[in-house]
C-alpha cells in the first residue's frame, strides 16, 4: 500500500530547505561588491576630484595632504590629516549620504584606512584613494 502523505511531506521538506539555501545564498553570497585592495596596492592621493570636494590640499611646506576623521565617515569637520602616496590598508568601506554645497544629496563611499608605515588610521572619502603607481 502506498503512502502518498509521506511522499508529499518529503517534497515539502525538500522544497523548504532548498528555498532556505537559496535565500541564505542571496543574502550572504558575494553580492558583487568590489573588495578593498590588499596591502601596498592602494595609496591616498590629492587628485582633482578629491580636491574639488574639499577633501585634500597642501600643507605649508607644499606637501599634498588628505583630510579625514578618526571616528566616522564625514566630509566636514576633519580631525586627522594624512600624507599622500604612502601605502595603506583599507580596513572597512561604508556608503554615506552626503549633502553638497548646492544642497544636493548623494551617496559617497568612505574607507577606514591605516597607513602601513606608521599605523595612523581614519576615515577618508574614496575620491582620495588611488592604485599605487
Short mmCIF file of N, CA and C in Angstrom, two decimals:
data_model
loop_
_atom_site.label_atom_id
_atom_site.label_comp_id
_atom_site.label_asym_id
_atom_site.label_seq_id
_atom_site.Cartn_x
_atom_site.Cartn_y
_atom_site.Cartn_z
N UNK A 1 0.84 -1.16 0.00
CA UNK A 1 0.00 0.00 0.00
C UNK A 1 0.90 1.25 0.00
N UNK A 2 0.56 2.22 -0.85
CA UNK A 2 1.33 3.44 -0.96
C UNK A 2 1.00 4.39 0.16
N UNK A 3 1.97 5.22 0.48
CA UNK A 3 1.76 6.24 1.50
C UNK A 3 1.94 7.61 0.84
N UNK A 4 0.92 8.13 0.14
CA UNK A 4 1.07 9.39 -0.57
C UNK A 4 1.37 10.57 0.36
N UNK A 5 0.92 10.49 1.59
CA UNK A 5 1.16 11.57 2.54
C UNK A 5 2.65 11.70 2.83
N UNK A 6 3.35 10.60 2.98
CA UNK A 6 4.78 10.61 3.28
C UNK A 6 5.57 11.22 2.12
N UNK A 7 5.20 10.93 0.89
CA UNK A 7 5.90 11.48 -0.27
C UNK A 7 5.70 13.00 -0.35
N UNK A 8 4.50 13.48 -0.06
CA UNK A 8 4.24 14.92 -0.08
C UNK A 8 5.01 15.63 1.03
N UNK A 9 5.09 15.02 2.18
CA UNK A 9 5.82 15.62 3.30
C UNK A 9 7.30 15.74 2.94
N UNK A 10 7.86 14.69 2.39
CA UNK A 10 9.26 14.75 1.98
C UNK A 10 9.48 15.85 0.96
N UNK A 11 8.59 15.98 -0.01
CA UNK A 11 8.70 17.02 -1.04
C UNK A 11 8.62 18.41 -0.43
N UNK A 12 7.74 18.59 0.55
CA UNK A 12 7.62 19.88 1.21
C UNK A 12 8.88 20.23 2.00
N UNK A 13 9.44 19.26 2.71
CA UNK A 13 10.69 19.49 3.43
C UNK A 13 11.82 19.84 2.47
N UNK A 14 11.91 19.10 1.38
CA UNK A 14 12.94 19.35 0.39
C UNK A 14 12.78 20.76 -0.20
N UNK A 15 11.58 21.14 -0.53
CA UNK A 15 11.31 22.47 -1.07
C UNK A 15 11.65 23.56 -0.04
N UNK A 16 11.31 23.34 1.22
CA UNK A 16 11.62 24.31 2.28
C UNK A 16 13.13 24.51 2.41
N UNK A 17 13.90 23.42 2.46
CA UNK A 17 15.34 23.54 2.64
C UNK A 17 16.02 24.12 1.41
N UNK A 18 15.51 23.82 0.24
CA UNK A 18 16.05 24.40 -0.98
C UNK A 18 15.79 25.92 -0.99
N UNK A 19 14.59 26.33 -0.62
CA UNK A 19 14.27 27.76 -0.54
C UNK A 19 15.12 28.47 0.49
N UNK A 20 15.34 27.83 1.63
CA UNK A 20 16.18 28.41 2.68
C UNK A 20 17.62 28.58 2.19
N UNK A 21 18.14 27.58 1.51
CA UNK A 21 19.51 27.66 1.00
C UNK A 21 19.65 28.78 -0.03
N UNK A 22 18.67 28.92 -0.91
CA UNK A 22 18.71 29.99 -1.91
C UNK A 22 18.65 31.36 -1.23
N UNK A 23 17.78 31.49 -0.23
CA UNK A 23 17.65 32.76 0.48
C UNK A 23 18.95 33.14 1.19
N UNK A 24 19.55 32.19 1.87
CA UNK A 24 20.81 32.45 2.58
C UNK A 24 21.91 32.81 1.59
N UNK A 25 21.97 32.11 0.48
CA UNK A 25 22.98 32.42 -0.54
C UNK A 25 22.79 33.82 -1.09
N UNK A 26 21.54 34.22 -1.31
CA UNK A 26 21.27 35.55 -1.84
C UNK A 26 21.65 36.64 -0.84
N UNK A 27 21.41 36.39 0.44
CA UNK A 27 21.71 37.39 1.46
C UNK A 27 23.19 37.52 1.76
N UNK A 28 23.89 36.41 1.80
CA UNK A 28 25.27 36.42 2.24
C UNK A 28 26.28 36.09 1.15
N UNK A 29 25.84 35.68 0.01
CA UNK A 29 26.75 35.35 -1.07
C UNK A 29 27.43 36.59 -1.60
N UNK A 30 28.55 36.43 -2.30
CA UNK A 30 29.30 37.56 -2.83
C UNK A 30 28.44 38.44 -3.70
N UNK A 31 27.92 39.51 -3.17
CA UNK A 31 26.99 40.38 -3.85
C UNK A 31 27.63 41.25 -4.90
N UNK A 32 28.77 40.91 -5.40
CA UNK A 32 29.39 41.66 -6.46
C UNK A 32 30.12 42.92 -6.00
N UNK A 33 30.20 43.13 -4.70
CA UNK A 33 30.91 44.32 -4.21
C UNK A 33 32.40 44.14 -4.45
N UNK A 34 33.02 45.22 -4.84
CA UNK A 34 34.46 45.20 -5.04
C UNK A 34 35.15 45.12 -3.68
N UNK A 35 36.07 44.21 -3.56
CA UNK A 35 36.79 44.05 -2.31
C UNK A 35 37.88 45.12 -2.20
N UNK A 36 38.17 45.57 -1.00
CA UNK A 36 39.24 46.55 -0.84
C UNK A 36 40.57 45.99 -1.33
N UNK A 37 41.42 46.87 -1.76
CA UNK A 37 42.74 46.46 -2.25
C UNK A 37 43.57 45.88 -1.11
N UNK A 38 44.50 45.03 -1.45
CA UNK A 38 45.36 44.45 -0.43
C UNK A 38 46.51 45.39 -0.12
N UNK A 39 47.29 45.04 0.89
CA UNK A 39 48.39 45.88 1.37
C UNK A 39 49.31 46.27 0.22
N UNK A 40 49.65 47.56 0.16
CA UNK A 40 50.62 48.03 -0.81
C UNK A 40 50.05 48.34 -2.17
N UNK A 41 48.79 48.07 -2.42
CA UNK A 41 48.21 48.32 -3.73
C UNK A 41 47.44 49.64 -3.78
N UNK A 42 47.21 50.27 -2.66
CA UNK A 42 46.41 51.48 -2.61
C UNK A 42 47.17 52.57 -1.85
N UNK A 43 47.00 53.81 -2.31
CA UNK A 43 47.59 54.96 -1.65
C UNK A 43 46.54 56.06 -1.54
N UNK A 44 46.75 57.00 -0.64
CA UNK A 44 45.94 58.22 -0.57
C UNK A 44 46.52 59.20 -1.57
N UNK A 45 45.64 59.94 -2.25
CA UNK A 45 46.10 60.89 -3.25
C UNK A 45 45.22 62.14 -3.23
N UNK A 46 45.82 63.27 -3.50
CA UNK A 46 45.09 64.53 -3.61
C UNK A 46 44.89 64.79 -5.10
N UNK A 47 44.02 64.00 -5.72
CA UNK A 47 43.74 64.17 -7.14
C UNK A 47 42.72 65.29 -7.35
N UNK A 48 42.36 65.57 -8.58
CA UNK A 48 41.47 66.68 -8.90
C UNK A 48 40.10 66.53 -8.25
N UNK A 49 39.52 65.34 -8.31
CA UNK A 49 38.19 65.13 -7.74
C UNK A 49 38.22 65.29 -6.22
N UNK A 50 39.22 64.73 -5.58
CA UNK A 50 39.37 64.84 -4.14
C UNK A 50 39.49 66.31 -3.73
N UNK A 51 40.30 67.06 -4.46
CA UNK A 51 40.49 68.49 -4.16
C UNK A 51 39.21 69.29 -4.41
N UNK A 52 38.50 69.00 -5.49
CA UNK A 52 37.25 69.71 -5.79
C UNK A 52 36.20 69.49 -4.71
N UNK A 53 36.25 68.36 -4.04
CA UNK A 53 35.30 68.05 -2.99
C UNK A 53 35.77 68.57 -1.62
N UNK A 54 36.89 69.25 -1.59
CA UNK A 54 37.40 69.82 -0.34
C UNK A 54 37.95 68.80 0.63
N UNK A 55 38.45 67.67 0.11
CA UNK A 55 38.94 66.60 0.97
C UNK A 55 40.46 66.51 1.03
N UNK A 56 41.14 67.45 0.35
CA UNK A 56 42.60 67.46 0.40
C UNK A 56 43.11 68.84 0.04
N UNK A 57 44.40 69.02 0.20
CA UNK A 57 45.04 70.29 -0.10
C UNK A 57 46.53 70.18 0.12
N UNK A 58 47.17 71.32 0.32
CA UNK A 58 48.61 71.34 0.53
C UNK A 58 48.93 71.94 1.88
N UNK A 59 49.94 71.38 2.52
CA UNK A 59 50.43 71.92 3.78
C UNK A 59 51.28 73.15 3.53
N UNK A 60 51.73 73.79 4.59
CA UNK A 60 52.56 75.00 4.47
C UNK A 60 53.87 74.72 3.74
N UNK A 61 54.29 73.47 3.73
CA UNK A 61 55.52 73.10 3.01
C UNK A 61 55.22 72.57 1.60
N UNK A 62 54.00 72.85 1.10
CA UNK A 62 53.54 72.43 -0.23
C UNK A 62 53.39 70.92 -0.38
N UNK A 63 53.38 70.21 0.72
CA UNK A 63 53.19 68.75 0.70
C UNK A 63 51.70 68.46 0.55
N UNK A 64 51.28 67.57 -0.39
CA UNK A 64 49.86 67.24 -0.52
C UNK A 64 49.38 66.42 0.68
N UNK A 65 48.20 66.78 1.18
CA UNK A 65 47.62 66.13 2.35
C UNK A 65 46.17 65.77 2.07
N UNK A 66 45.71 64.66 2.65
CA UNK A 66 44.31 64.25 2.57
C UNK A 66 43.69 64.41 3.95
N UNK A 67 42.47 64.94 3.97
CA UNK A 67 41.75 65.17 5.23
C UNK A 67 40.83 64.00 5.54
N UNK A 68 40.67 63.71 6.83
CA UNK A 68 39.79 62.63 7.25
C UNK A 68 39.29 62.84 8.66
N UNK A 69 38.58 61.85 9.15
CA UNK A 69 38.10 61.85 10.54
C UNK A 69 38.51 60.54 11.18
N UNK A 70 38.84 60.61 12.45
CA UNK A 70 39.26 59.39 13.13
C UNK A 70 38.09 58.53 13.57
N UNK A 71 36.88 59.11 13.72
CA UNK A 71 35.78 58.38 14.33
C UNK A 71 34.63 57.97 13.40
N UNK A 72 34.48 58.63 12.24
CA UNK A 72 33.34 58.30 11.37
C UNK A 72 33.55 58.88 9.97
N UNK A 73 32.82 58.36 8.98
CA UNK A 73 32.87 58.95 7.64
C UNK A 73 32.23 60.34 7.64
N UNK A 74 32.92 61.33 7.08
CA UNK A 74 32.42 62.71 7.11
C UNK A 74 33.21 63.54 6.11
N UNK A 75 32.55 64.50 5.47
CA UNK A 75 33.24 65.40 4.53
C UNK A 75 33.54 66.76 5.15
N UNK A 76 33.15 66.96 6.41
CA UNK A 76 33.40 68.23 7.10
C UNK A 76 33.98 67.95 8.48
N UNK A 77 34.41 69.01 9.13
CA UNK A 77 34.93 68.90 10.50
C UNK A 77 35.98 67.79 10.63
N UNK A 78 36.98 67.85 9.77
CA UNK A 78 38.04 66.84 9.77
C UNK A 78 38.85 66.90 11.06
N UNK A 79 39.31 65.74 11.49
CA UNK A 79 40.09 65.65 12.72
C UNK A 79 41.46 65.03 12.52
N UNK A 80 41.76 64.59 11.30
CA UNK A 80 43.03 63.93 11.03
C UNK A 80 43.52 64.33 9.64
N UNK A 81 44.85 64.40 9.50
CA UNK A 81 45.49 64.76 8.23
C UNK A 81 46.45 63.63 7.87
N UNK A 82 46.37 63.19 6.61
CA UNK A 82 47.24 62.10 6.14
C UNK A 82 48.18 62.60 5.06
N UNK A 83 49.42 62.13 5.09
CA UNK A 83 50.34 62.35 3.98
C UNK A 83 49.88 61.48 2.81
N UNK A 84 50.12 61.94 1.60
CA UNK A 84 49.71 61.18 0.42
C UNK A 84 50.83 60.26 -0.05
N UNK A 85 50.48 59.40 -0.98
CA UNK A 85 51.41 58.50 -1.66
C UNK A 85 52.09 57.48 -0.76
N UNK A 86 51.54 57.25 0.43
CA UNK A 86 52.04 56.20 1.30
C UNK A 86 51.13 54.98 1.18
N UNK A 87 51.68 53.77 1.19
CA UNK A 87 50.84 52.57 1.10
C UNK A 87 49.88 52.49 2.29
N UNK A 88 48.63 52.13 2.00
CA UNK A 88 47.61 51.99 3.04
C UNK A 88 46.95 50.64 2.94
N UNK A 89 46.26 50.29 4.01
CA UNK A 89 45.38 49.13 4.03
C UNK A 89 43.97 49.63 4.30
N UNK A 90 43.01 49.18 3.50
CA UNK A 90 41.61 49.52 3.71
C UNK A 90 41.03 48.51 4.69
N UNK A 91 40.58 49.01 5.85
CA UNK A 91 40.04 48.13 6.89
C UNK A 91 38.54 47.92 6.74
N UNK A 92 37.84 48.93 6.24
CA UNK A 92 36.38 48.87 6.12
C UNK A 92 35.94 49.90 5.09
N UNK A 93 34.84 49.63 4.41
CA UNK A 93 34.26 50.58 3.47
C UNK A 93 32.79 50.74 3.79
N UNK A 94 32.30 51.99 3.76
CA UNK A 94 30.89 52.30 4.03
C UNK A 94 30.38 53.32 3.04
N UNK A 95 29.08 53.23 2.74
CA UNK A 95 28.42 54.27 1.97
C UNK A 95 27.77 55.24 2.94
N UNK A 96 27.85 56.52 2.62
CA UNK A 96 27.31 57.55 3.49
C UNK A 96 26.57 58.56 2.60
N UNK A 97 25.41 59.03 3.04
CA UNK A 97 24.71 60.09 2.32
C UNK A 97 25.33 61.41 2.72
N UNK A 98 25.70 62.19 1.71
CA UNK A 98 26.32 63.49 1.96
C UNK A 98 25.50 64.56 1.24
N UNK A 99 25.66 65.80 1.68
CA UNK A 99 25.00 66.94 1.05
C UNK A 99 26.05 67.89 0.51
N UNK A 100 25.93 68.21 -0.78
CA UNK A 100 26.90 69.10 -1.39
C UNK A 100 26.60 70.56 -1.03
N UNK A 101 27.49 71.44 -1.41
CA UNK A 101 27.33 72.86 -1.11
C UNK A 101 26.05 73.41 -1.72
N UNK A 102 25.65 72.90 -2.90
CA UNK A 102 24.44 73.39 -3.55
C UNK A 102 23.16 72.71 -3.04
N UNK A 103 23.29 71.91 -1.99
CA UNK A 103 22.12 71.31 -1.34
C UNK A 103 21.70 69.95 -1.87
N UNK A 104 22.38 69.43 -2.85
CA UNK A 104 22.04 68.13 -3.42
C UNK A 104 22.55 67.00 -2.53
N UNK A 105 21.76 65.93 -2.43
CA UNK A 105 22.16 64.77 -1.65
C UNK A 105 22.70 63.69 -2.59
N UNK A 106 23.72 63.00 -2.15
CA UNK A 106 24.32 61.92 -2.93
C UNK A 106 24.90 60.88 -1.98
N UNK A 107 25.15 59.71 -2.50
CA UNK A 107 25.78 58.65 -1.73
C UNK A 107 27.25 58.60 -2.09
N UNK A 108 28.10 58.55 -1.08
CA UNK A 108 29.55 58.52 -1.30
C UNK A 108 30.15 57.40 -0.47
N UNK A 109 31.12 56.71 -1.05
CA UNK A 109 31.82 55.68 -0.30
C UNK A 109 32.99 56.28 0.46
N UNK A 110 33.16 55.78 1.67
CA UNK A 110 34.28 56.16 2.53
C UNK A 110 34.99 54.89 2.96
N UNK A 111 36.27 55.02 3.24
CA UNK A 111 37.05 53.87 3.71
C UNK A 111 37.78 54.22 4.99
N UNK A 112 37.77 53.26 5.91
CA UNK A 112 38.61 53.35 7.10
C UNK A 112 39.96 52.78 6.69
N UNK A 113 40.98 53.64 6.70
CA UNK A 113 42.30 53.25 6.22
C UNK A 113 43.31 53.33 7.35
N UNK A 114 44.38 52.58 7.17
CA UNK A 114 45.51 52.64 8.09
C UNK A 114 46.77 52.79 7.25
N UNK A 115 47.60 53.75 7.63
CA UNK A 115 48.88 53.95 6.94
C UNK A 115 49.81 52.81 7.36
N UNK A 116 50.29 52.06 6.40
CA UNK A 116 51.11 50.89 6.71
C UNK A 116 52.39 51.24 7.46
N UNK A 117 52.99 52.40 7.15
CA UNK A 117 54.27 52.76 7.76
C UNK A 117 54.18 53.15 9.23
N UNK A 118 53.11 53.90 9.60
CA UNK A 118 53.08 54.43 10.97
C UNK A 118 51.83 54.07 11.78
N UNK A 119 50.89 53.35 11.20
CA UNK A 119 49.71 52.91 11.94
C UNK A 119 48.62 53.96 12.11
N UNK A 120 48.80 55.17 11.56
CA UNK A 120 47.78 56.21 11.65
C UNK A 120 46.55 55.72 10.89
N UNK A 121 45.36 55.93 11.48
CA UNK A 121 44.16 55.49 10.79
C UNK A 121 43.04 56.50 10.91
N UNK A 122 42.09 56.40 10.00
CA UNK A 122 40.93 57.28 9.98
C UNK A 122 40.10 57.04 8.73
N UNK A 123 38.97 57.73 8.67
CA UNK A 123 38.03 57.62 7.56
C UNK A 123 38.35 58.68 6.51
N UNK A 124 38.41 58.27 5.25
CA UNK A 124 38.60 59.19 4.14
C UNK A 124 37.60 58.87 3.04
N UNK A 125 37.25 59.89 2.25
CA UNK A 125 36.37 59.69 1.11
C UNK A 125 37.13 58.90 0.04
N UNK A 126 36.43 58.00 -0.63
CA UNK A 126 37.08 57.19 -1.65
C UNK A 126 37.52 57.99 -2.87
N UNK A 127 37.11 59.26 -2.97
CA UNK A 127 37.63 60.13 -4.02
C UNK A 127 39.15 60.21 -3.91
N UNK A 128 39.65 60.04 -2.70
CA UNK A 128 41.06 60.28 -2.41
C UNK A 128 41.89 59.01 -2.37
N UNK A 129 41.37 57.90 -2.89
CA UNK A 129 42.11 56.65 -2.97
C UNK A 129 42.53 56.40 -4.41
N UNK A 130 43.70 55.84 -4.59
CA UNK A 130 44.19 55.53 -5.93
C UNK A 130 45.05 54.26 -5.88
N UNK A 131 45.18 53.63 -7.02
CA UNK A 131 46.07 52.48 -7.11
C UNK A 131 47.51 52.97 -6.99
N UNK A 132 48.33 52.19 -6.33
CA UNK A 132 49.75 52.55 -6.16
C UNK A 132 50.43 52.58 -7.52
N UNK A 133 51.29 53.57 -7.72
CA UNK A 133 52.00 53.65 -9.02
C UNK A 133 52.97 52.51 -9.22
#
